[in-house]
mmCIF file of C-alpha atoms in Angstrom:
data_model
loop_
_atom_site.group_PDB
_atom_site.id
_atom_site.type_symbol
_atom_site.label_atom_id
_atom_site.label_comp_id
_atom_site.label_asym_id
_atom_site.label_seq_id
_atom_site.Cartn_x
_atom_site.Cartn_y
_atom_site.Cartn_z
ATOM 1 C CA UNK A 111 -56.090 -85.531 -10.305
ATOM 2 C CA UNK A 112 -57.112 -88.973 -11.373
ATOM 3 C CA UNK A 113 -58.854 -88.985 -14.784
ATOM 4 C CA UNK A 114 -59.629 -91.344 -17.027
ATOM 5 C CA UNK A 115 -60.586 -90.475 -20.671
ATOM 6 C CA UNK A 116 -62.329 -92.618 -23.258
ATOM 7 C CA UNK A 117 -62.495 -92.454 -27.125
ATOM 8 C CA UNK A 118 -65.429 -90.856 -29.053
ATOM 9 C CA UNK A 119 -68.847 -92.246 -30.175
ATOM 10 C CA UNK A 120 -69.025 -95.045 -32.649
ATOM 11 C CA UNK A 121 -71.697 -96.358 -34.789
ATOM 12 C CA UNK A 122 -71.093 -100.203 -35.691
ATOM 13 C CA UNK A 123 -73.329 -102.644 -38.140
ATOM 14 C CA UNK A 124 -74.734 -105.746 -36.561
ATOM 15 C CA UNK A 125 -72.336 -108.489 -36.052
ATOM 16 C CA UNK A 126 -69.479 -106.424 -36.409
ATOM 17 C CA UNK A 127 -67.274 -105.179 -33.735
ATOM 18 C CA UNK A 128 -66.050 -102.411 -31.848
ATOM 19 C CA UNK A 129 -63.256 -101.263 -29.567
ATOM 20 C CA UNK A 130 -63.404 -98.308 -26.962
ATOM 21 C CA UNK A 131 -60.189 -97.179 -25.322
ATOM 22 C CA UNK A 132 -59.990 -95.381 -21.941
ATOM 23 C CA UNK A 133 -56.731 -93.444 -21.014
ATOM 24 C CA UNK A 134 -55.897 -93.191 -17.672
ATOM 25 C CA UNK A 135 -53.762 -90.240 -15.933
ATOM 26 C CA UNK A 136 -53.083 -88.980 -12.512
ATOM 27 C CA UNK A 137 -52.196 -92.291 -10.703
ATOM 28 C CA UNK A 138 -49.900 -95.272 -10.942
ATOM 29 C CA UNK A 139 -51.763 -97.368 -14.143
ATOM 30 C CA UNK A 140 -50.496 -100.827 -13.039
ATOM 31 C CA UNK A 141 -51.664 -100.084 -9.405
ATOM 32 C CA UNK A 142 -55.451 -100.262 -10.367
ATOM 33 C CA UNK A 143 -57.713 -102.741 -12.448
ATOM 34 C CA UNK A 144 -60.379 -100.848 -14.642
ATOM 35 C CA UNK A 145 -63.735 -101.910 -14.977
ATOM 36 C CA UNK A 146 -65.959 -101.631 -17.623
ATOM 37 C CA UNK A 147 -69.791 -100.653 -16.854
ATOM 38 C CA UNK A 148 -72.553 -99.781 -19.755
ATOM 39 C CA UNK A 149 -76.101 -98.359 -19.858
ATOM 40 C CA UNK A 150 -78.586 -99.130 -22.694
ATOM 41 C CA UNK A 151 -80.655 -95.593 -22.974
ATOM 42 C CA UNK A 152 -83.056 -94.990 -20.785
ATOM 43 C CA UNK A 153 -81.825 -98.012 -18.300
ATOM 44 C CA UNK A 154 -79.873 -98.639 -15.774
ATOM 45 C CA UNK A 155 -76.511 -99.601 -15.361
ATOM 46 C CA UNK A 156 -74.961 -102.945 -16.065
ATOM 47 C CA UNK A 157 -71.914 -104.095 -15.186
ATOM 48 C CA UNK A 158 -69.479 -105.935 -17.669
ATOM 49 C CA UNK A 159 -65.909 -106.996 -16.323
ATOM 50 C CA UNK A 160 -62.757 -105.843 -15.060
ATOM 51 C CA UNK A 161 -59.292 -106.034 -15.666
ATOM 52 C CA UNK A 162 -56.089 -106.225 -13.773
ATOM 53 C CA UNK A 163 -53.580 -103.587 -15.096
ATOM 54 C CA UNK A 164 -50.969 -105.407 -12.915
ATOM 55 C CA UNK A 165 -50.740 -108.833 -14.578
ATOM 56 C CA UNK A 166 -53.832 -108.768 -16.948
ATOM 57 C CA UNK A 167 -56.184 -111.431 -15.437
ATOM 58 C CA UNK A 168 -59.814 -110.589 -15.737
ATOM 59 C CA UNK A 169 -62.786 -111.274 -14.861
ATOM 60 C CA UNK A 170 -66.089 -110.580 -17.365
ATOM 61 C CA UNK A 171 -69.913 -110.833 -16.851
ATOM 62 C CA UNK A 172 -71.283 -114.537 -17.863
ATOM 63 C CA UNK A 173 -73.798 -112.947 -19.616
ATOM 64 C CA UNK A 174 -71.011 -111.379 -22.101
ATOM 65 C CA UNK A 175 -68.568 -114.072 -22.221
ATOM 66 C CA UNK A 176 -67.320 -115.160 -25.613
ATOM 67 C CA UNK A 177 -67.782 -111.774 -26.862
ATOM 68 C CA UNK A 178 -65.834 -109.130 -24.551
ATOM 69 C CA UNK A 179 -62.856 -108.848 -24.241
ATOM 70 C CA UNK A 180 -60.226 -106.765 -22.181
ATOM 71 C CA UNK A 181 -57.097 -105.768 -22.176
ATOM 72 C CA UNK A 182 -54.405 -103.093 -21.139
ATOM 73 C CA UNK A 183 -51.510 -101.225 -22.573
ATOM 74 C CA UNK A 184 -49.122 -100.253 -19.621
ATOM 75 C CA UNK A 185 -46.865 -98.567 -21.622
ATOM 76 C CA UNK A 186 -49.699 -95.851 -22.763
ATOM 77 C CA UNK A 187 -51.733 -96.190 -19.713
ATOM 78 C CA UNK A 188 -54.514 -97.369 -21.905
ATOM 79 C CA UNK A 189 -56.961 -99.907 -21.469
ATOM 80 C CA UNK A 190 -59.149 -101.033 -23.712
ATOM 81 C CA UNK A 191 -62.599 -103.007 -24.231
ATOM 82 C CA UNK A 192 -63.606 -104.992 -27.425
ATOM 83 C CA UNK A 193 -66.831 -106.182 -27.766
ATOM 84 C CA UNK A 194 -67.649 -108.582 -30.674
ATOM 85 C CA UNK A 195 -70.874 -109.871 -32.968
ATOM 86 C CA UNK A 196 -72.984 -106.571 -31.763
ATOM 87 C CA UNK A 197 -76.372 -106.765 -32.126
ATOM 88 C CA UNK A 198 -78.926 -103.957 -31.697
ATOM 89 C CA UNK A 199 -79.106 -104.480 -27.646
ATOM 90 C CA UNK A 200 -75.517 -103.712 -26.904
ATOM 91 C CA UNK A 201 -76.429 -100.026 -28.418
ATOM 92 C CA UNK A 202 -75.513 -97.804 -24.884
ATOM 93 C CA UNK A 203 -73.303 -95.642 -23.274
ATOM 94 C CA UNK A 204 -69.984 -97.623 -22.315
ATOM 95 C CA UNK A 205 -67.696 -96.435 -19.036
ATOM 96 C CA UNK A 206 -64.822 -97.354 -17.858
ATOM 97 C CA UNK A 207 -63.772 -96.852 -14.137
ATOM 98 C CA UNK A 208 -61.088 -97.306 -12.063
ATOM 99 C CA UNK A 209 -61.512 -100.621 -9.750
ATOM 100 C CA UNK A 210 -60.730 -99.806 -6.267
ATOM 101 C CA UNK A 211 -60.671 -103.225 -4.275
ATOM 102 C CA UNK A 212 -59.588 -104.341 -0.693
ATOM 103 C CA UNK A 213 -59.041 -107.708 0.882
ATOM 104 C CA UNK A 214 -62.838 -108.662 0.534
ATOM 105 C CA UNK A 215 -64.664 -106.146 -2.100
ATOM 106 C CA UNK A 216 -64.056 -103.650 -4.502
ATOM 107 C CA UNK A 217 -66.160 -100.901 -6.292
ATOM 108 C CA UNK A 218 -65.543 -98.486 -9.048
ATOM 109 C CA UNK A 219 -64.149 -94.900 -8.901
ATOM 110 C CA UNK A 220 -63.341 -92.402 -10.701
ATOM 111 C CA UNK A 221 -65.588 -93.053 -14.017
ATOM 112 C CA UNK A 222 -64.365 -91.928 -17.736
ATOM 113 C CA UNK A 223 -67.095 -89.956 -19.569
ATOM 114 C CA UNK A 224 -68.385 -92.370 -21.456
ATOM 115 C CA UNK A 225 -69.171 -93.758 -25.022
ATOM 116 C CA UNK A 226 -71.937 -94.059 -27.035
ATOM 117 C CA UNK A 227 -71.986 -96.940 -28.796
ATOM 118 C CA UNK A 228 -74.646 -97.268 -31.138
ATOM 119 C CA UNK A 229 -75.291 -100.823 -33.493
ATOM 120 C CA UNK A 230 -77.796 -100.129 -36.574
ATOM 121 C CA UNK A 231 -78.445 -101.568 -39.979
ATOM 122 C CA UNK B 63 -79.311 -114.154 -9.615
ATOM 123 C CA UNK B 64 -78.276 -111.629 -7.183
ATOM 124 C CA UNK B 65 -81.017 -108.575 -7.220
ATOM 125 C CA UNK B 66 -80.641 -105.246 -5.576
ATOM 126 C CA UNK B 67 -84.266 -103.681 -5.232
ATOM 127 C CA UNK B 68 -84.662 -99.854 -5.058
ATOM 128 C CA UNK B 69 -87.523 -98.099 -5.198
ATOM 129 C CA UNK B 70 -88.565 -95.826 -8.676
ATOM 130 C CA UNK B 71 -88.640 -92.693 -7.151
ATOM 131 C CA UNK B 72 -88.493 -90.749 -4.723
ATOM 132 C CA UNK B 73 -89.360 -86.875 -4.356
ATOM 133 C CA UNK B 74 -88.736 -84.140 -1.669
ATOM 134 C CA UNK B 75 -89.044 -80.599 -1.354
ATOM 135 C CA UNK B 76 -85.721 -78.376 -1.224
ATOM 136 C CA UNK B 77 -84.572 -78.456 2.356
ATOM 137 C CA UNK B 78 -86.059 -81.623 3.493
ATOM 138 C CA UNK B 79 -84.703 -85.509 4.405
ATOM 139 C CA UNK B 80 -84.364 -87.845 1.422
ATOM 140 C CA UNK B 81 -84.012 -91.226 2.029
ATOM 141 C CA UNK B 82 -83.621 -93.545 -0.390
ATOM 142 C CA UNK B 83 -83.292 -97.621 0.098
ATOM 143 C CA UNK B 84 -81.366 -100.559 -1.500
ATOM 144 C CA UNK B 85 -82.488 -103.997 -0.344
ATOM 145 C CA UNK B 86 -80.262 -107.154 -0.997
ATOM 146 C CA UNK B 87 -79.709 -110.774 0.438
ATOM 147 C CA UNK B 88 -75.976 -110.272 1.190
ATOM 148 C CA UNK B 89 -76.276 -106.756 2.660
ATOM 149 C CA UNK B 90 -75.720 -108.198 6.176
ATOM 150 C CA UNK B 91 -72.301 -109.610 4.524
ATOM 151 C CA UNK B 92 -71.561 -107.176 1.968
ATOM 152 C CA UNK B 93 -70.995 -103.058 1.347
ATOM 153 C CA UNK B 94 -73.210 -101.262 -0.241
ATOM 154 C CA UNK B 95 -72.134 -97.800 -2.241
ATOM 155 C CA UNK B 96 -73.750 -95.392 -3.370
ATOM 156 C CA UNK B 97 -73.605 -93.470 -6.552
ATOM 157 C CA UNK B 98 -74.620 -90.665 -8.580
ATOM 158 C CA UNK B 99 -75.836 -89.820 -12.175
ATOM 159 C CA UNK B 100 -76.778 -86.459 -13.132
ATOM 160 C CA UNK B 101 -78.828 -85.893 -16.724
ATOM 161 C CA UNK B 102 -75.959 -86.916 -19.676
ATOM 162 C CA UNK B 103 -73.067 -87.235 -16.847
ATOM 163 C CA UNK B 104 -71.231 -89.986 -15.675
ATOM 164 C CA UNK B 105 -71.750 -91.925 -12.397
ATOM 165 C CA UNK B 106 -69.866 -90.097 -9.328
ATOM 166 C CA UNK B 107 -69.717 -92.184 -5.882
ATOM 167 C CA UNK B 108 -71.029 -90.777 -3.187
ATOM 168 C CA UNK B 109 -70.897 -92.891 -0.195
ATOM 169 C CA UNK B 110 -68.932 -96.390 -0.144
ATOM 170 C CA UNK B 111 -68.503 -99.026 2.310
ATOM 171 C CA UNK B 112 -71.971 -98.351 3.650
ATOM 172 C CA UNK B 113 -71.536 -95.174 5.195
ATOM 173 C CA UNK B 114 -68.138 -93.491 4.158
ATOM 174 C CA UNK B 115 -67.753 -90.594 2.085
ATOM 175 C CA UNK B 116 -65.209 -89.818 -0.594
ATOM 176 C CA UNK B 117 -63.549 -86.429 0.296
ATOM 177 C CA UNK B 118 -65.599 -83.595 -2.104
ATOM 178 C CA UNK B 119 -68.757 -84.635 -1.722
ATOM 179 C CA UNK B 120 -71.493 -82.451 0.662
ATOM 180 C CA UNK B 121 -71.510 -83.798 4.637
ATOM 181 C CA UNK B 122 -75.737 -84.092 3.715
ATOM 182 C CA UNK B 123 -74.963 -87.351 2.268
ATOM 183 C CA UNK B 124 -74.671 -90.271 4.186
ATOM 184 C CA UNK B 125 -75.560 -93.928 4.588
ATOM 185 C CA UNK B 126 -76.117 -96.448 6.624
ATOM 186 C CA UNK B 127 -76.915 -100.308 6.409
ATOM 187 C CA UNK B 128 -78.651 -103.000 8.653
ATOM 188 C CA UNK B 129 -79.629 -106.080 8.042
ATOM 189 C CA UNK B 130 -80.940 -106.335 4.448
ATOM 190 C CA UNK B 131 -81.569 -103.023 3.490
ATOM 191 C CA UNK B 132 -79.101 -100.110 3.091
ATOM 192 C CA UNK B 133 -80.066 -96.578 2.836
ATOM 193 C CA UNK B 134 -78.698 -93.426 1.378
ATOM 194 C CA UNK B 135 -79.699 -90.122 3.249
ATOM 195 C CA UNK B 136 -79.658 -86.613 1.895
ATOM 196 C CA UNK B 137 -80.452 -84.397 4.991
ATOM 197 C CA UNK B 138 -81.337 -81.203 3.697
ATOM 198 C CA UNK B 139 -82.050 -82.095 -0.113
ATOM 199 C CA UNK B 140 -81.003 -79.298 -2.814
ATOM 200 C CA UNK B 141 -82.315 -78.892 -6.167
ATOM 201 C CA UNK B 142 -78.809 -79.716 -7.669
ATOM 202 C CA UNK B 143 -78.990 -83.194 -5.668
ATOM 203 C CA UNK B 144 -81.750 -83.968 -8.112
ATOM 204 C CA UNK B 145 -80.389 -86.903 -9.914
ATOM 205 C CA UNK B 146 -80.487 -91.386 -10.241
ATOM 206 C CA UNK B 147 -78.854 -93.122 -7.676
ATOM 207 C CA UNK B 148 -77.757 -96.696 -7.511
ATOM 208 C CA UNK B 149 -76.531 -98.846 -4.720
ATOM 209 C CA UNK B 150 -74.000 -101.545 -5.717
ATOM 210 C CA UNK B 151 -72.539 -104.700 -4.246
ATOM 211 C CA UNK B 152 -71.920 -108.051 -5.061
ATOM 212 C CA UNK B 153 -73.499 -111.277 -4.123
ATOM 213 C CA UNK B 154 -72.174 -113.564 -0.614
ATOM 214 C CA UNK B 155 -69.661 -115.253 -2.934
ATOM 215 C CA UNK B 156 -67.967 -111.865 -4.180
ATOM 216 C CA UNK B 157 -68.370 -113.038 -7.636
ATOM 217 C CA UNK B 158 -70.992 -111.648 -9.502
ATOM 218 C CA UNK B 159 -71.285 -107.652 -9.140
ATOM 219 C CA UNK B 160 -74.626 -106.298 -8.969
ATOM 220 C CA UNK B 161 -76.461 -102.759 -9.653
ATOM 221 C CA UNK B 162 -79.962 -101.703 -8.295
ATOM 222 C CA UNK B 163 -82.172 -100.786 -10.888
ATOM 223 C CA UNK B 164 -81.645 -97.240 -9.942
ATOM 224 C CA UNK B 165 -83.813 -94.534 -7.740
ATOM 225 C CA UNK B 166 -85.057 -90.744 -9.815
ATOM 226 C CA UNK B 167 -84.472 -88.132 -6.907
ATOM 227 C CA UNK B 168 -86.866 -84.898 -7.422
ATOM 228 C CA UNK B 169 -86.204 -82.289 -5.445
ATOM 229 C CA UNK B 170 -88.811 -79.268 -5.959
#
């Protein structure tokens, strides 16, 4: 079955960075583009970007650009996110999904389980 | 920016019809899906393309879209349907990808 399994929890200083990696299984890797989605606690959920696995373009949030980016390992399956200069508001749950897409849209399914990210002093 | 609007909650008794909106601009243009969070779980997707639903998940959950507003219907509510659900689409262009702010489903 299609899974996709990210890294454990990390706890990060401000302006540092961190990088969460997602493993995918069950399914042709370079097939798919993974998406990245977060959720601050207690919120809702916010998307972030996606990635081609098939020829790497992306395509990120406006809100985060400058600071995120993604990329993919084909040989592992792998994809990861990096997210840079974190500040206390990027402390949240990070998932990746799998980006399902036709001619004219494209959603997100299955999810990975998630990772807490959290950014304090 | 694009907005999806969904109402805070919503709350039914066990057996009965929960219905709960999403309402959006480019709805007439654009899917809406459907998704699931239980307590400390991921997001599972539960109805996509306005009204089609992934093979595993119950026949009581289904969806349907006109004009601006799309709705997800649980017909027959069960306590372990208690849970936040979000619609998602994007804007007319395609571009920028947008989630409603999420709907708490209680069902006792």
């Amino acid at each position: 079955q299609v899974q996709l399994v990210q890294s454990g929890a990390e706890v990060k200083k401000p302006g540092a960075s961190v990088k969460v990696s997602c493993k995918a299984s069950g399914y042709t890797f370079t097939s798919y583009g993974i998406s990245w989605v977060r959720q601050a606690p207690g919120q809702g959920l916010e998307w972030m970007g996606w990635i081609s696995a098939y020829n790497g373009n992306t395509n990120y949030a406006q809100k985060l650009q400058g600071r995120v980016t993604m990329t993919t390992d084909t040989s592992t399956s792998t994809a990861y996110m990096e997210l840079r200069s974190l500040r206390s508001d990027d402390t949240a749950v990070y998932y990746c999904a799998r980006l399902m897409t036709t001619v004219t849209t494209y959603w997100f399914d299955p999810w990975g389980q998630g990772t807490l990210v959290t950014v304090s002093s | 920016s694009y907005e999806l609007t969904q109402p805070p909650s919503v709350s039914v008794s066990p057996g009965q019809t929960a219905r709960i909106t999403c309402s959006g601009d480019a709805l007439p243009k654009k899917y809406a899906y459907w998704y699931q969070q239980k307590s400390g779980q991921a997001p599972v997707l539960v109805i996509y393309e306005d009204s089609k639903r992934p093979s595993g998940i119950p026949e009581r959950f289904s969806g349907s879209s006109s004009g601006t507003m799309a709705t997800l219907t649980i017909s027959g509510a069960q306590v372990e349907d208690e849970a936040d659900y979000y619609c998602y689409s994007t804007d007319s262009s395609g571009n920028h990808v947008v989630f409603g702010g999420g709907t708490k489903l209680t069902v006792l």
